[in-house]
Coordinates of C-alpha atoms in Angstrom, one line a residue:
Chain A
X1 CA -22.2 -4.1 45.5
X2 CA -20.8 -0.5 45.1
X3 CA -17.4 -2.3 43.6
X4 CA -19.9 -4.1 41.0
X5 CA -21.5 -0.7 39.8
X6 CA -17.9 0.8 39.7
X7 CA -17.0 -2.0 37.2
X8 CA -20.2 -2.2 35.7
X9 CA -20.0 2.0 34.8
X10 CA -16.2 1.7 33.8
X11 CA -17.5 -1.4 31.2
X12 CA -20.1 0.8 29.9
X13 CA -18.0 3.9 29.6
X14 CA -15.1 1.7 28.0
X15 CA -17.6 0.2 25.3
X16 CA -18.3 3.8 24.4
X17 CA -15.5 5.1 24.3
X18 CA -15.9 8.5 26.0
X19 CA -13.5 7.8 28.8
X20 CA -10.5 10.1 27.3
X21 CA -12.7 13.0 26.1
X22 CA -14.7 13.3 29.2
X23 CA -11.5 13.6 31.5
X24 CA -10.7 16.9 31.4
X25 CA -7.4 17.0 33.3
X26 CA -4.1 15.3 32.0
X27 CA -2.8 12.2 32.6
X28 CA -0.1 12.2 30.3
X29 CA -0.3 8.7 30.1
X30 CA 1.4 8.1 26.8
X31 CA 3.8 11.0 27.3
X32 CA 4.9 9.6 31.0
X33 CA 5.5 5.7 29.5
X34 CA 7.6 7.1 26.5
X35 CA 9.7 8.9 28.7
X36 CA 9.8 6.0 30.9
X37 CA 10.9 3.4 28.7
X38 CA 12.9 6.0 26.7
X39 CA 11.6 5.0 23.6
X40 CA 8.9 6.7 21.5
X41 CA 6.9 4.3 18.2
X42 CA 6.2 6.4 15.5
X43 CA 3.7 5.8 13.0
X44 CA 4.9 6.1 9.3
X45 CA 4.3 5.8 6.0
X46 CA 6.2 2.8 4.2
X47 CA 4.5 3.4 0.7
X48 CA 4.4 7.0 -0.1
X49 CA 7.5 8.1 -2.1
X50 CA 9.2 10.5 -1.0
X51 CA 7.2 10.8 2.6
X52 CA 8.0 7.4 3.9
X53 CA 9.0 4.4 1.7
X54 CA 12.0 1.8 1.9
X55 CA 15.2 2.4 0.2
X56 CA 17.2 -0.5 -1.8
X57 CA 17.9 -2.0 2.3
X58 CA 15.2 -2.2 3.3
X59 CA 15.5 0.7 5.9
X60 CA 12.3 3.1 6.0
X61 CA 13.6 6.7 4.9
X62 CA 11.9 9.5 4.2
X63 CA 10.9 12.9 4.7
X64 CA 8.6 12.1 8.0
X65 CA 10.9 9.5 8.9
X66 CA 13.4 12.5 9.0
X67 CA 10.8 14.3 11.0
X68 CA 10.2 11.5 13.3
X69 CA 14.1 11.3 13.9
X70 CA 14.0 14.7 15.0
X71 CA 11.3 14.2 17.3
X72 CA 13.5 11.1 18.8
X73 CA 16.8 13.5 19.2
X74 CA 14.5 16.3 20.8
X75 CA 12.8 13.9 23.1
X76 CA 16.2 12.2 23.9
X77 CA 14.8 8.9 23.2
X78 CA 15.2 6.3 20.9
X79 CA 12.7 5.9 17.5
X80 CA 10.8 2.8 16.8
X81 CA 9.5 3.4 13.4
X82 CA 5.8 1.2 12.7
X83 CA 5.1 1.2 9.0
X84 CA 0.9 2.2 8.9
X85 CA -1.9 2.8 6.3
X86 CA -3.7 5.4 6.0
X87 CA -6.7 3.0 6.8
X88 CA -5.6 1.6 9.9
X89 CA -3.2 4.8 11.2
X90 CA -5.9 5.9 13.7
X91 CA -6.5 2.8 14.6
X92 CA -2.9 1.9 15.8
X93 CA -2.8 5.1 17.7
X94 CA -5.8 4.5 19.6
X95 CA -4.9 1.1 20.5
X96 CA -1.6 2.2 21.7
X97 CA 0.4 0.4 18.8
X98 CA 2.1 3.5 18.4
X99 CA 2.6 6.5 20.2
X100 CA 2.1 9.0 17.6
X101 CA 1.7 9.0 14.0
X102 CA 3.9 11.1 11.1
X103 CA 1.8 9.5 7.9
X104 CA 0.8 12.4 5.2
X105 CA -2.5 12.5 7.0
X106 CA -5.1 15.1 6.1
X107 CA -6.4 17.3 9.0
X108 CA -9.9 16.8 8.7
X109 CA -12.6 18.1 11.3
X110 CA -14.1 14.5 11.6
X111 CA -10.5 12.9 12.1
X112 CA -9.7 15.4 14.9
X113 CA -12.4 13.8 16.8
X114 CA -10.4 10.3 17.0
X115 CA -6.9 11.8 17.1
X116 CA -5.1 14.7 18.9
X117 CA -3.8 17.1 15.8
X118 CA -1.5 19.5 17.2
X119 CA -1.0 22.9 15.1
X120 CA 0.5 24.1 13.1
X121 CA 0.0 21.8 10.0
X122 CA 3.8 20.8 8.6
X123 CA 2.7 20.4 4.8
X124 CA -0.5 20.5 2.2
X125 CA -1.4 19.1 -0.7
X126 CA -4.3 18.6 -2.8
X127 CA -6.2 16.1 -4.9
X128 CA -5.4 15.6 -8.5
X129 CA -5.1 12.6 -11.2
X130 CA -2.4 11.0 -12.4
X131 CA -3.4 10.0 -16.5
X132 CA -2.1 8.6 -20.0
X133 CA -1.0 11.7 -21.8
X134 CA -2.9 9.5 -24.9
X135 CA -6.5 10.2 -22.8
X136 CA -5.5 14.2 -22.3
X137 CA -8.0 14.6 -19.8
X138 CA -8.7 18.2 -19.2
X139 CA -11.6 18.5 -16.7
X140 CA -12.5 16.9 -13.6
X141 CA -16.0 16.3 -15.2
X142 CA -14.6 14.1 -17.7
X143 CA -14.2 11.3 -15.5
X144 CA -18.1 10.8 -15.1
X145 CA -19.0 6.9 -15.1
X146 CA -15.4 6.0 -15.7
X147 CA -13.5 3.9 -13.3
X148 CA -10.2 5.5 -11.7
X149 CA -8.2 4.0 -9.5
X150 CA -8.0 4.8 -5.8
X151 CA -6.2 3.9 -2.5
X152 CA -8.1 2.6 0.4
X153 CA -8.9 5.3 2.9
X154 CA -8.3 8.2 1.2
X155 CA -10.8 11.2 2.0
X156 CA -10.7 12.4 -1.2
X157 CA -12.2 9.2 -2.6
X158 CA -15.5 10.6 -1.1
X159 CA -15.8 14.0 -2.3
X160 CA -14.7 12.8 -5.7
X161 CA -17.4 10.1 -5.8
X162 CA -19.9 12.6 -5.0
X163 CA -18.9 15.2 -6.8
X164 CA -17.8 14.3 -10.0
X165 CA -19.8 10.4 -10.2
X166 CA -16.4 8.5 -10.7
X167 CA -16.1 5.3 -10.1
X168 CA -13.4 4.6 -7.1
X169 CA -11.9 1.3 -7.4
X170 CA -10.3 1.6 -4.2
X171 CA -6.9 -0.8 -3.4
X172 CA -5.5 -1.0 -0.2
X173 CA -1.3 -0.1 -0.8
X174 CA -0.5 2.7 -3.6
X175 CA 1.7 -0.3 -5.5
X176 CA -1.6 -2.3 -6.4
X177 CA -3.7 0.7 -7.7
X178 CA -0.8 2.2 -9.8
X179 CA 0.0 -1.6 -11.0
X180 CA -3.7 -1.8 -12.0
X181 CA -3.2 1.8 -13.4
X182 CA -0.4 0.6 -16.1
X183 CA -2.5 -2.5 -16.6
X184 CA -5.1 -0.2 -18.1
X185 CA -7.6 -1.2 -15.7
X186 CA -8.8 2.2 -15.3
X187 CA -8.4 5.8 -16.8
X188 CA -6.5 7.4 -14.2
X189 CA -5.3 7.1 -10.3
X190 CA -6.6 9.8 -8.0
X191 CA -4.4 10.5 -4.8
X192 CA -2.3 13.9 -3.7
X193 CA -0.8 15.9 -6.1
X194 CA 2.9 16.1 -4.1
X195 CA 2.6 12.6 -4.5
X196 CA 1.8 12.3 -8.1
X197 CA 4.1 14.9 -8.9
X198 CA 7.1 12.5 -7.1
X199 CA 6.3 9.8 -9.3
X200 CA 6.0 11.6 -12.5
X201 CA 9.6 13.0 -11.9
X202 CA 10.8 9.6 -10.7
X203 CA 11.1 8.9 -14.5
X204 CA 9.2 5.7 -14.2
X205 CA 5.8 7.0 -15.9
X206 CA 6.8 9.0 -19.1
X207 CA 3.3 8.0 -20.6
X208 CA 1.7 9.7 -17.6
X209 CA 0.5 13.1 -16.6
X210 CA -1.3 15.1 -14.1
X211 CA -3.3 16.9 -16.3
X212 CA -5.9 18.7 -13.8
X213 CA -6.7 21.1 -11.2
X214 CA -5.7 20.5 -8.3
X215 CA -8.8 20.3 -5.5
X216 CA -9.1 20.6 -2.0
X217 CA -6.0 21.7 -1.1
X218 CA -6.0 20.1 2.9
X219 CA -3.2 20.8 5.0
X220 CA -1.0 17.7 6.9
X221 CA -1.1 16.8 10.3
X222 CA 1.1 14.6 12.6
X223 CA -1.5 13.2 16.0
X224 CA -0.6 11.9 19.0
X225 CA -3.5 10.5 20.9
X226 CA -6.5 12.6 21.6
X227 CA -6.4 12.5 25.1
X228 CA -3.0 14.3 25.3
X229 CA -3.6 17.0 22.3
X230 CA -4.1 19.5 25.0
X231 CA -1.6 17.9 27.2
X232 CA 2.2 17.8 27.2
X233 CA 2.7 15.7 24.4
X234 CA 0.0 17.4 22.1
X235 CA 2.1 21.1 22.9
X236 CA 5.7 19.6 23.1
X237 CA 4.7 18.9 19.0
X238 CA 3.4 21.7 18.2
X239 CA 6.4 23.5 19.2
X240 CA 8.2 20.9 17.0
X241 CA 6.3 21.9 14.2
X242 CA 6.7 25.6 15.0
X243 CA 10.6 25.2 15.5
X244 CA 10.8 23.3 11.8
X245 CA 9.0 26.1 10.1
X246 CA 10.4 29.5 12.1
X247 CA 14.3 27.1 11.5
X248 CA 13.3 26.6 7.8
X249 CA 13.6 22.5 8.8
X250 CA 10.7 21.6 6.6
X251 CA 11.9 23.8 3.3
X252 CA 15.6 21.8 3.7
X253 CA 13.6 18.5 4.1
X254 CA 11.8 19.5 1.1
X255 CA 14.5 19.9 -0.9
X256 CA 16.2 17.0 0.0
X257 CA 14.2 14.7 -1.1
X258 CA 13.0 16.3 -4.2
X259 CA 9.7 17.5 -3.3
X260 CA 8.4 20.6 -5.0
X261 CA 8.5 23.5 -3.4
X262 CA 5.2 24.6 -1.9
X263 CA 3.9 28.2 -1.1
X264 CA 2.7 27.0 1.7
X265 CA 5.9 26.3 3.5
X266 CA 6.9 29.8 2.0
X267 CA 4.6 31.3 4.0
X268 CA 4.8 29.4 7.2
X269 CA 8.6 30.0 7.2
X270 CA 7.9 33.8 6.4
X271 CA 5.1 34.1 9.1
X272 CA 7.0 32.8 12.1
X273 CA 9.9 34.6 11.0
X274 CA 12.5 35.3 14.1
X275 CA 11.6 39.5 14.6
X276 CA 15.1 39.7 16.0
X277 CA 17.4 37.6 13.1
X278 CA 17.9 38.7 10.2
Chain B
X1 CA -41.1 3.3 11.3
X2 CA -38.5 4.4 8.8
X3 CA -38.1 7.8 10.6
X4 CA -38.1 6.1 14.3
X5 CA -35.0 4.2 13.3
X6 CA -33.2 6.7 11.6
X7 CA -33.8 9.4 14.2
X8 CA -32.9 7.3 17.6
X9 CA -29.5 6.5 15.1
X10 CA -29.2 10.2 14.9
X11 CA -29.6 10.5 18.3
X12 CA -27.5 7.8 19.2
X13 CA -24.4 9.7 16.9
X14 CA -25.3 13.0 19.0
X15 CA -24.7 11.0 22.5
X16 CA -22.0 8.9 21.6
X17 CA -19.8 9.8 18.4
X18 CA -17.8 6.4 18.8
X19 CA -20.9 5.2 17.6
X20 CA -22.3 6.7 14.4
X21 CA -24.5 4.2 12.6
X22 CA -24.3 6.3 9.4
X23 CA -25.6 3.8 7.4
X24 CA -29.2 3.5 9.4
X25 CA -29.3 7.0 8.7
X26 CA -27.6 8.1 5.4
X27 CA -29.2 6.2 2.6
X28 CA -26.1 6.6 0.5
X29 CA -23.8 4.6 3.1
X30 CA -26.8 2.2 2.9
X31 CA -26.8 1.4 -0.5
X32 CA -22.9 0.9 -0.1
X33 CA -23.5 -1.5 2.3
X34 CA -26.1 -3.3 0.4
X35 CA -24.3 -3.3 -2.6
X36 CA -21.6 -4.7 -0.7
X37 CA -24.0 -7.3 1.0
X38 CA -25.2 -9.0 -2.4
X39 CA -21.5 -8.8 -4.1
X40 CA -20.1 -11.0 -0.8
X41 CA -23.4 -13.4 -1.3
X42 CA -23.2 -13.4 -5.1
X43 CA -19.6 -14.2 -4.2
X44 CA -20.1 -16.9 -1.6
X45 CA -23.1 -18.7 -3.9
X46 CA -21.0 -19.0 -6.9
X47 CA -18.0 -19.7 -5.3
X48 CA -19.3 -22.7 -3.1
X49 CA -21.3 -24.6 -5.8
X50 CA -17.9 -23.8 -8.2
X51 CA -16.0 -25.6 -5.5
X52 CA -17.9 -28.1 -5.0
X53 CA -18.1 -29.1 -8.6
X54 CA -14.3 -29.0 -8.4
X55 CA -14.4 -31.1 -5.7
X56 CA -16.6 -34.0 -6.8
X57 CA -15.0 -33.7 -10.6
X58 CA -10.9 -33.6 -9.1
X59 CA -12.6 -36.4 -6.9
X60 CA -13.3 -38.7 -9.8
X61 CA -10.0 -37.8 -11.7
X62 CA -7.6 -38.6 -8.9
X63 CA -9.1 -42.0 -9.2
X64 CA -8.0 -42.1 -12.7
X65 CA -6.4 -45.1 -14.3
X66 CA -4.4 -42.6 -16.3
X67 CA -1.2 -41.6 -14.2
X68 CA -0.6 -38.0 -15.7
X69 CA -4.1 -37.5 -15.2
X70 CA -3.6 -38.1 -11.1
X71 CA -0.3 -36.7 -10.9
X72 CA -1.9 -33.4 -12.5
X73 CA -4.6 -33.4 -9.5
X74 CA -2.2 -34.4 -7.0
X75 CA -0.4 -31.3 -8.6
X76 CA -2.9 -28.9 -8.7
X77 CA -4.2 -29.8 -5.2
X78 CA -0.5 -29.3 -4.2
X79 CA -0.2 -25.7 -5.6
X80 CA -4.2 -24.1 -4.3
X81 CA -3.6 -26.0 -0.6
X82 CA 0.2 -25.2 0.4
X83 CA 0.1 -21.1 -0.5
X84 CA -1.9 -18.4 0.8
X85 CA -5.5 -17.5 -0.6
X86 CA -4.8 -13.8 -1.0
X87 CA -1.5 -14.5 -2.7
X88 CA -3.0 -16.3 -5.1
X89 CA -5.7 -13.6 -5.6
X90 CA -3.3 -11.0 -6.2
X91 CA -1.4 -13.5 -8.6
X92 CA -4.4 -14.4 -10.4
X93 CA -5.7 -10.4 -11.3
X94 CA -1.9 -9.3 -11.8
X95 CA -0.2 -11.5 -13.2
X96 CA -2.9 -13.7 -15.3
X97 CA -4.4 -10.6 -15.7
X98 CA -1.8 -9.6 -17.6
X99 CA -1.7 -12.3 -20.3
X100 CA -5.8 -13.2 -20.9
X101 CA -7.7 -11.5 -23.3
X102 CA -8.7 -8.0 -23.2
X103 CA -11.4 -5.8 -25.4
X104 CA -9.9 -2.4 -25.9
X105 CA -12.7 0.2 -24.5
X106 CA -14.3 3.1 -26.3
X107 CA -11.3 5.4 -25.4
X108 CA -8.6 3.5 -27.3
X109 CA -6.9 3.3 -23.9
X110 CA -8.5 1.7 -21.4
X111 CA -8.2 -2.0 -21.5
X112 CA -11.7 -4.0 -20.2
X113 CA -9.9 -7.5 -19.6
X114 CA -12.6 -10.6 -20.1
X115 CA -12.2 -11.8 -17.0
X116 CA -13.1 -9.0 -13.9
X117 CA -11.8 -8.8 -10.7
X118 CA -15.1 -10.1 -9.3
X119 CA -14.3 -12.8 -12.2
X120 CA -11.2 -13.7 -10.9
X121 CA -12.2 -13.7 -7.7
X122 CA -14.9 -16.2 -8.3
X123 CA -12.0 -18.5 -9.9
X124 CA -8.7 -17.8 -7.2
X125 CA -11.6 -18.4 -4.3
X126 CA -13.6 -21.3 -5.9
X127 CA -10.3 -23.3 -6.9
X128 CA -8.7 -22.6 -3.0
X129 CA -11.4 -24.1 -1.4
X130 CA -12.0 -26.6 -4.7
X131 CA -8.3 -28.3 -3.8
X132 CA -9.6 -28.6 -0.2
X133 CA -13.0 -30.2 -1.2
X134 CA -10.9 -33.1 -3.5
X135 CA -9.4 -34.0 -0.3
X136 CA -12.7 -34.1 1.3
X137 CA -14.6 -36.0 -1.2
X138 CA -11.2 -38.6 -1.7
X139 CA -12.0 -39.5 2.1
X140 CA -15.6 -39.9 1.6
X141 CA -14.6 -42.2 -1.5
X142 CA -12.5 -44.2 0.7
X143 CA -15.4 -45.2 3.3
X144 CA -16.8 -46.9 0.9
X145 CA -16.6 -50.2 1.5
X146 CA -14.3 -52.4 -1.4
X147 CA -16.9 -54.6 -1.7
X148 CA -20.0 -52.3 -2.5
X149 CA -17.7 -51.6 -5.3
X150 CA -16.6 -54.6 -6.4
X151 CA -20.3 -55.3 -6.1
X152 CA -21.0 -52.3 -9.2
X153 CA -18.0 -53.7 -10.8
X154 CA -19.6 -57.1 -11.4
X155 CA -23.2 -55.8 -12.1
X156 CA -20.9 -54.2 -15.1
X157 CA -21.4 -50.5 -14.0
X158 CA -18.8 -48.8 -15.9
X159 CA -16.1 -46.3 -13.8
X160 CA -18.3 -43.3 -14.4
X161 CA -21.4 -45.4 -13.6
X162 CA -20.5 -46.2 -10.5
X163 CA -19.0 -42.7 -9.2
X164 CA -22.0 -40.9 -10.4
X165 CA -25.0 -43.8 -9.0
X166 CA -22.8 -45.4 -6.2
X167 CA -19.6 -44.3 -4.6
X168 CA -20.8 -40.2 -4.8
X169 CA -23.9 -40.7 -3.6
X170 CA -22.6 -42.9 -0.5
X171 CA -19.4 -40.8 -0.2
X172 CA -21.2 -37.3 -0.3
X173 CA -23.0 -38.3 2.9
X174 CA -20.0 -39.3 5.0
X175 CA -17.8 -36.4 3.3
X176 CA -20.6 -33.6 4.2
X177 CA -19.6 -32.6 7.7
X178 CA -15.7 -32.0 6.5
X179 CA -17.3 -30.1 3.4
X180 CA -19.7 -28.0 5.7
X181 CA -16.7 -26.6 7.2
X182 CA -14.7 -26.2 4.3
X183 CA -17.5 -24.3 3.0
X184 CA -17.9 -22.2 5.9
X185 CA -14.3 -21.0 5.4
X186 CA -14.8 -20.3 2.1
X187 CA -17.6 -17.5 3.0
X188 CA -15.4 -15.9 5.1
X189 CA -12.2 -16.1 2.9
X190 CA -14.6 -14.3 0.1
X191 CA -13.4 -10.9 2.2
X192 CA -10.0 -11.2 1.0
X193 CA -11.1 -10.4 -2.3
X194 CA -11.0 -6.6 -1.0
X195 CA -7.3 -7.3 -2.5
X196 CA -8.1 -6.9 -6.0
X197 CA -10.3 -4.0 -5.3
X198 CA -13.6 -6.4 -5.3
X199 CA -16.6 -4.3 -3.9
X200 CA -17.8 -7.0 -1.6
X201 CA -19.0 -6.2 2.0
X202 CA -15.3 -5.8 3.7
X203 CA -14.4 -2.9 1.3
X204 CA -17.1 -1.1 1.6
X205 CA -17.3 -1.2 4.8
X206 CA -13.4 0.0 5.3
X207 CA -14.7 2.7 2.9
X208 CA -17.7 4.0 5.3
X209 CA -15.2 3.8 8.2
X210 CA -12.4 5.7 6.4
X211 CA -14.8 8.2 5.0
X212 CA -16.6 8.4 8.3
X213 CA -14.2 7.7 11.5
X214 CA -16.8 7.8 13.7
X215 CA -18.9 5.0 12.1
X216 CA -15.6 2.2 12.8
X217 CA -17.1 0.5 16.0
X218 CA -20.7 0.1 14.8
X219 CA -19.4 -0.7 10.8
X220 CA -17.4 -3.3 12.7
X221 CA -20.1 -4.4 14.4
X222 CA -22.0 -4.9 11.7
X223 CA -19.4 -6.8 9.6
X224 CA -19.1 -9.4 12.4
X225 CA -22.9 -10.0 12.9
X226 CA -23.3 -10.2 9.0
X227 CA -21.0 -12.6 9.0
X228 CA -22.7 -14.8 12.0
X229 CA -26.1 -14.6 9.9
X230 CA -24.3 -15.5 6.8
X231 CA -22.5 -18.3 8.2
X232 CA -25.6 -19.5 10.3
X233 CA -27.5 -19.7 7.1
X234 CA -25.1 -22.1 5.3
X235 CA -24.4 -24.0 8.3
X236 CA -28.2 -24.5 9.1
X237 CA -29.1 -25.4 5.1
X238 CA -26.1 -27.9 5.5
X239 CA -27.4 -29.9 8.0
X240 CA -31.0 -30.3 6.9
X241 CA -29.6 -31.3 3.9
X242 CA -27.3 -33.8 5.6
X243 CA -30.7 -35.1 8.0
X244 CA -32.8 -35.2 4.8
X245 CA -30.0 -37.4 3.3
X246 CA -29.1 -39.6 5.9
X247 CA -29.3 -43.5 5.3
X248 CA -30.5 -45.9 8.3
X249 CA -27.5 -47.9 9.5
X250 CA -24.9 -45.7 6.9
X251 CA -22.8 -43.5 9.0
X252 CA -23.6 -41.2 12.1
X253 CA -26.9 -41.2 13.0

């Protein structure tokens, strides 16, 4: 009888899903089986040039796939790299798929509440429009009633709905909605700006610009599973993102794969500055 | 009664933020989801009777006397049954897309191409499961018994005659059950149209989730049930219509 009420509470409390916030102390379930099976699966991107994509191999490179490798090294385990969405990254984590997640997610308050976000944040960017120089769009408020394109499960899509009444036509992988973009399908194709600003120097889009403001500038965050934010895995990462911006890490990764350079990793690196080096 | 629902939703968000039925309480994420409700049934209506016409018209032409003619069925049947519905979807907008007719929009720039997404859609879908419902109706054809035929042939009935007053009407019956779940498949293949960007109830309910992590489990919930009623509905109208049909002594009873 008392076994059935056990299983019987455990169901309930399972289909809720409050078991791992209502457990205060650590289990360190997901830290324990990574160093157990000396292998830790990261999340990454495989579509956002130059955060995560696949180079003429095949092979995903990147600058979070660099960051994931480092996380590998540190840990002293080996890296399984899962290519995810940004509409099925929390997801993966949640279900275990993957261990943590690297994937040019936006720290948002309502996303902290499904995934641990460990601080500091280790980039930023904001929202802007990539569009045909021939349109010279010049304000946000131009895009009233006209249809842009979008990628599935961006937040921005939201706010820019709401804000400016555009018309998101949302695809699920980047490729699609800039194909559809080219195709003239729509007047522009909302996403970050560091992203946009890759692709316009790629060379590939000489007809296109980002001819805006940028908006809602929203710092990056890497998560590991909520449970363990406060535990040993959600601190052993925040001390990786310290390390890479006291080291200057991040500002080298930058650079190395072409990504302009952002105040905000000025300031990071400037902020935890070593008092004692030079 | 509008106010009780919305606030025990409310409530229910407070106690449980896994499950945040935003859309019982936020009357924009309800109009998302309606919208998204009629463009997945404006999707599945046209899409099964466009089928279904392919069906019964591929039906008659396979049975042509004509050899190109059959061989361009067999052909066609060939190409929309052996690859994958969402392949052909993205093929259809990007690539056709590419090469049908477009009106140049007020902006000089924009390109509004005849055919939508929603358009092609209707077409990718409706020709998938259309390939699948030639098949169907070729087996209903060939229950019908030689000699009914031969029977038509020497009352003088021409070919067309007797497809349209004789074999379809006896073929239909036998071939509805295989149809009824062709067409059941086809309903829930309509959600791969979130491919191409189509606003139907799968895409906007990955947009409430995304926007709104919270609501996942209950938009989720929601999808699934949606998709019982929609299903139930179809399956239900089939088989009155196959009772109301049915011929003493002619097939299952």
């Amino acid at each position: 009888m008392k076994n059935k009420s056990i299983a019987l509470t455990t169901l309930i409390a399972l289909t809720f899903g409050f078991v791992g916030t209502a457990i205060a102390e650590c289990t360190n379930d997901v830290w324990n089986k990574v160093m157990s099976r000396g292998k830790v699966v990261i999340g990454v991107k495989a579509d956002y040039k130059p955060w995560g994509f696949r180079d003429s191999d095949g092979s995903l490179v990147g600058m979070e796939i660099d960051m994931a490798m480092d996380v590998g090294a540190t840990l002293g385990v080996e890296v399984e790299l899962v290519p995810v969405q940004s509409s099925n990254r929390m997801q993966f984590l949640e279900q275990g798929k993957t261990d943590m997640f690297i994937a040019t997610m936006s720290d948002r308050d309502d996303r902290r509440k499904i995934v641990g976000i460990p601080q500091p944040n280790y980039y930023t960017s904001g929202t802007n429009i990539m569009s045909p120089k021939a349109l010279a769009f010049k304000e946000w408020e131009e895009l009233r009633g006209r249809s842009v394109c979008g990628k599935q499960g961006a937040f921005y899509n939201k706010i820019v709905t709401e804000r400016y009444g555009v018309n998101i036509v949302a695809f699920t992988g980047n490729a699609e909605a800039k194909q559809a973009l080219r195709d003239k399908k729509c007047v522009a194709w909302v996403y970050d700006d560091s992203s946009i600003g890759s692709d316009l120097a790629s060379g590939d889009y000489d007809e296109f610009e980002m001819p805006l403001m940028s908006e809602d500038d929203n710092p990056w965050g890497l998560a590991v599973p909520l449970a363990e934010n406060d535990c040993i895995f959600g601190r052993f990462m925040s001390g990786m993102v310290f390390n890479w911006h006291q080291s200057g890490q991040l500002i080298e990764w930058e650079k190395k794969w072409g990504i302009k350079p952002t105040a905000f990793l000025a300031n990071y690196h400037e902020n935890y500055k070593d008092w004692l080096s030079n | 009664m509008i106010e009780t629902i919305t606030s025990f939703f409310l409530q229910l968000a407070d106690d449980y933020p896994r499950w945040n039925f935003i859309f019982f309480y936020d009357s924009f994420q309800w109009w998302r989801l309606v919208g998204g409700l009629k463009m997945t049934i404006l999707l599945s209506i046209a899409c099964v009777l466009l089928s279904v016409v392919i069906g019964i018209v591929g039906a008659w032409l396979q049975g042509s006397p004509r050899r190109w003619v059959r061989l361009l069925v067999q052909g066609y049947i060939q190409f929309f049954r052996n690859t994958p519905p969402f392949v052909q979807l993205l093929f259809f907008y990007f690539a056709l897309g590419q090469i049908t007719p477009t009106i140049t929009g007020p902006d000089g720039w924009t390109e509004v191409p005849l055919i939508s997404n929603v358009g092609w859609a209707i077409i990718s879908l409706s020709f998938f499961a259309g390939s699948f419902n030639v098949e169907i109706f070729r087996a209903g054809i060939e229950a019908v018994p030689e000699s009914t035929r031969e029977a038509a042939d020497s009352l003088g009935f021409s070919r067309f005659q007797s497809y349209v007053e004789l074999v379809m009407p006896l073929a239909f019956r036998v071939s509805l059950p295989a149809l009824n779940n062709n067409l059941v498949n086809l309903i829930k293949t309509t959600t791969q149209a979130i491919g191409i960007a189509v606003p139907e109830l799968l895409y906007e309910c990955v947009g409430i989730w995304n926007d709104y992590p919270s609501a996942l489990y209950p938009t989720m919930t929601v999808l699934f049930f949606v998709f019982i009623i929609l299903v139930g509905i179809l399956v239900a109208g089939m088989h009155k219509w196959e009772k109301s049909m049915q011929i003493p002594g002619y097939g299952a009873s």
